Amino acid sequence: MRLRHTIGLKSSAAIVATDLTLKEVAMISINRLMTTAVAVLALVALCPVQADVQATDMGNGAAFKGAKIKMKDKGEAAYTMSFKAGKQFEATADGTKNTDVNLYVYDKSGKEVGRDDSPGPKCSVKITPATEGTYKFILKNTGGDNTVTFKVKVAK
């Protein structure tokens, strides 16, 4: 069976392919489906990490004394803290086992402002807030269970 098929998105720039077989039309459709699937997967992979993690409010970042977090393989933990403008802070994470611990930092609008996704159990992110506000810290662990020490140090 032969079909007439239009290829392209704009009618002024459309290419008309005549006498395509049903098999060729099916291949074009499969190709478009696969391209769409790859695009959707890429968007999901690039979406911010913070979307699905419920954060625990730890109050003032300068008063935060640290936390020991027991993390499962592929586990996540999230905290929020407030900081004053112009006072640099450094967030660190240190795992007791050799897993991959990553640290992501987001400002109050949800924009990523820092990350350490290097391999290994140790992370460090330094930030100097331009404005006073709340920051969200997300820790992710992969490669096995681990106990992670999370600290924040504010410059004096």
Coordinates of C-alpha atoms in Angstrom, one line a residue:
M1 CA 0.0 0.0 0.0
R2 CA 1.4 3.4 -1.0
L3 CA 0.6 6.6 1.0
R4 CA 1.1 10.3 0.5
H5 CA 2.9 11.7 3.6
T6 CA 4.0 15.2 4.5
I7 CA 7.2 15.5 6.5
G8 CA 8.0 18.7 8.5
L9 CA 6.4 21.1 10.9
K10 CA 5.8 24.3 8.8
S11 CA 3.5 24.0 5.9
S12 CA 5.6 26.5 3.9
A13 CA 8.7 24.4 4.5
A14 CA 7.1 21.0 4.4
I15 CA 8.6 18.3 2.2
V16 CA 6.1 16.1 0.5
A17 CA 7.2 12.5 0.0
T18 CA 5.0 10.7 -2.4
D19 CA 4.5 7.0 -2.6
L20 CA 5.7 6.1 0.9
T21 CA 5.0 2.5 1.9
L22 CA 3.1 1.8 5.1
K23 CA 6.4 0.4 6.5
E24 CA 8.2 3.7 5.7
V25 CA 5.4 5.7 7.4
A26 CA 5.7 3.4 10.5
M27 CA 9.4 4.0 10.6
I28 CA 9.0 7.7 10.5
S29 CA 6.5 7.5 13.3
I30 CA 8.8 5.3 15.4
N31 CA 11.7 7.7 14.8
R32 CA 9.6 10.7 16.0
L33 CA 8.4 8.7 19.1
M34 CA 12.0 7.8 20.0
T35 CA 13.2 11.3 19.5
T36 CA 10.4 12.6 21.8
A37 CA 11.2 9.9 24.4
V38 CA 14.9 10.9 24.4
A39 CA 14.0 14.6 24.8
V40 CA 11.7 13.8 27.7
L41 CA 14.3 11.7 29.5
A42 CA 16.9 14.4 29.0
L43 CA 14.6 17.0 30.6
V44 CA 13.8 14.7 33.5
A45 CA 17.6 14.1 34.0
L46 CA 18.3 17.8 34.0
C47 CA 15.4 18.8 36.3
P48 CA 16.5 20.2 39.6
V49 CA 17.1 17.6 42.3
Q50 CA 15.2 19.5 44.9
A51 CA 11.7 18.8 43.4
D52 CA 10.9 15.6 45.4
V53 CA 12.7 16.0 48.7
Q54 CA 10.9 17.3 51.8
A55 CA 13.3 19.6 53.8
T56 CA 13.6 19.9 57.5
D57 CA 13.9 23.6 58.7
M58 CA 17.0 24.0 60.9
G59 CA 16.5 27.7 61.5
N60 CA 19.5 30.1 61.6
G61 CA 22.4 28.7 59.7
A62 CA 24.9 30.4 62.0
A63 CA 23.5 28.5 65.0
F64 CA 23.4 25.1 63.2
K65 CA 25.7 22.7 65.0
G66 CA 25.7 19.9 62.4
A67 CA 23.9 16.6 61.9
K68 CA 24.8 13.0 61.6
I69 CA 22.5 11.4 58.9
K70 CA 22.1 7.7 58.4
M71 CA 21.6 7.5 54.6
K72 CA 20.5 4.4 52.6
D73 CA 21.8 3.6 49.2
K74 CA 20.2 6.2 46.8
G75 CA 18.9 8.0 49.8
E76 CA 18.4 11.8 50.1
A77 CA 18.2 14.3 52.9
A78 CA 17.2 17.9 52.8
Y79 CA 17.5 20.9 55.2
T80 CA 16.7 24.6 55.0
M81 CA 18.5 27.3 56.9
S82 CA 18.5 31.1 56.9
F83 CA 21.6 33.2 56.3
K84 CA 22.5 36.9 56.4
A85 CA 23.6 38.8 53.2
G86 CA 27.3 39.1 52.7
K87 CA 28.3 36.4 55.2
Q88 CA 30.0 33.5 53.4
F89 CA 29.1 30.0 54.6
E90 CA 30.6 26.7 53.8
A91 CA 28.4 23.5 53.8
T92 CA 30.3 20.2 54.1
A93 CA 29.3 16.6 54.1
D94 CA 31.6 13.7 55.1
G95 CA 30.6 10.1 54.9
T96 CA 32.2 7.3 57.0
K97 CA 32.1 4.9 54.1
N98 CA 33.4 5.2 50.6
T99 CA 30.1 5.9 48.9
D100 CA 29.3 8.8 46.6
V101 CA 27.8 11.7 48.6
N102 CA 26.7 14.8 46.6
L103 CA 25.6 18.2 48.0
Y104 CA 23.3 20.7 46.2
V105 CA 22.4 24.2 47.5
Y106 CA 19.4 26.2 46.3
D107 CA 18.3 29.8 47.1
K108 CA 14.8 30.8 48.2
S109 CA 13.6 31.0 44.6
G110 CA 14.7 27.4 44.0
K111 CA 17.7 28.3 41.8
E112 CA 20.7 26.1 42.3
V113 CA 23.5 28.3 43.6
G114 CA 26.1 25.6 44.4
R115 CA 26.9 22.0 44.1
D116 CA 29.6 19.4 44.7
D117 CA 28.8 16.2 42.8
S118 CA 32.4 15.0 42.6
P119 CA 32.9 11.3 43.4
G120 CA 33.6 10.2 46.9
P121 CA 32.2 10.6 50.4
K122 CA 33.3 14.3 51.0
C123 CA 31.6 17.4 49.7
S124 CA 32.1 21.1 50.2
V125 CA 30.2 24.2 48.8
K126 CA 31.0 27.8 49.7
I127 CA 28.4 30.6 49.1
T128 CA 28.2 34.3 49.9
P129 CA 24.6 35.3 49.9
A130 CA 23.8 38.5 48.0
T131 CA 20.6 38.9 50.0
E132 CA 19.3 37.6 53.3
G133 CA 17.2 34.5 52.9
T134 CA 16.6 30.8 53.2
Y135 CA 18.7 28.2 51.5
K136 CA 17.9 24.5 50.9
F137 CA 20.6 21.9 51.1
I138 CA 20.1 18.5 49.5
L139 CA 22.4 15.5 50.2
K140 CA 22.3 12.4 48.0
N141 CA 24.1 9.1 48.7
T142 CA 24.7 6.3 46.2
G143 CA 26.9 3.2 46.4
G144 CA 25.7 1.7 49.7
D145 CA 24.4 2.8 53.1
N146 CA 26.5 5.5 54.9
T147 CA 26.5 7.8 57.9
V148 CA 27.1 11.3 56.7
T149 CA 28.1 14.2 58.9
F150 CA 26.6 17.5 57.6
K151 CA 28.0 20.8 58.8
V152 CA 27.6 24.5 58.0
K153 CA 30.2 27.1 59.0
V154 CA 29.4 30.8 58.7
A155 CA 32.3 33.3 58.4
K156 CA 32.6 35.8 61.2

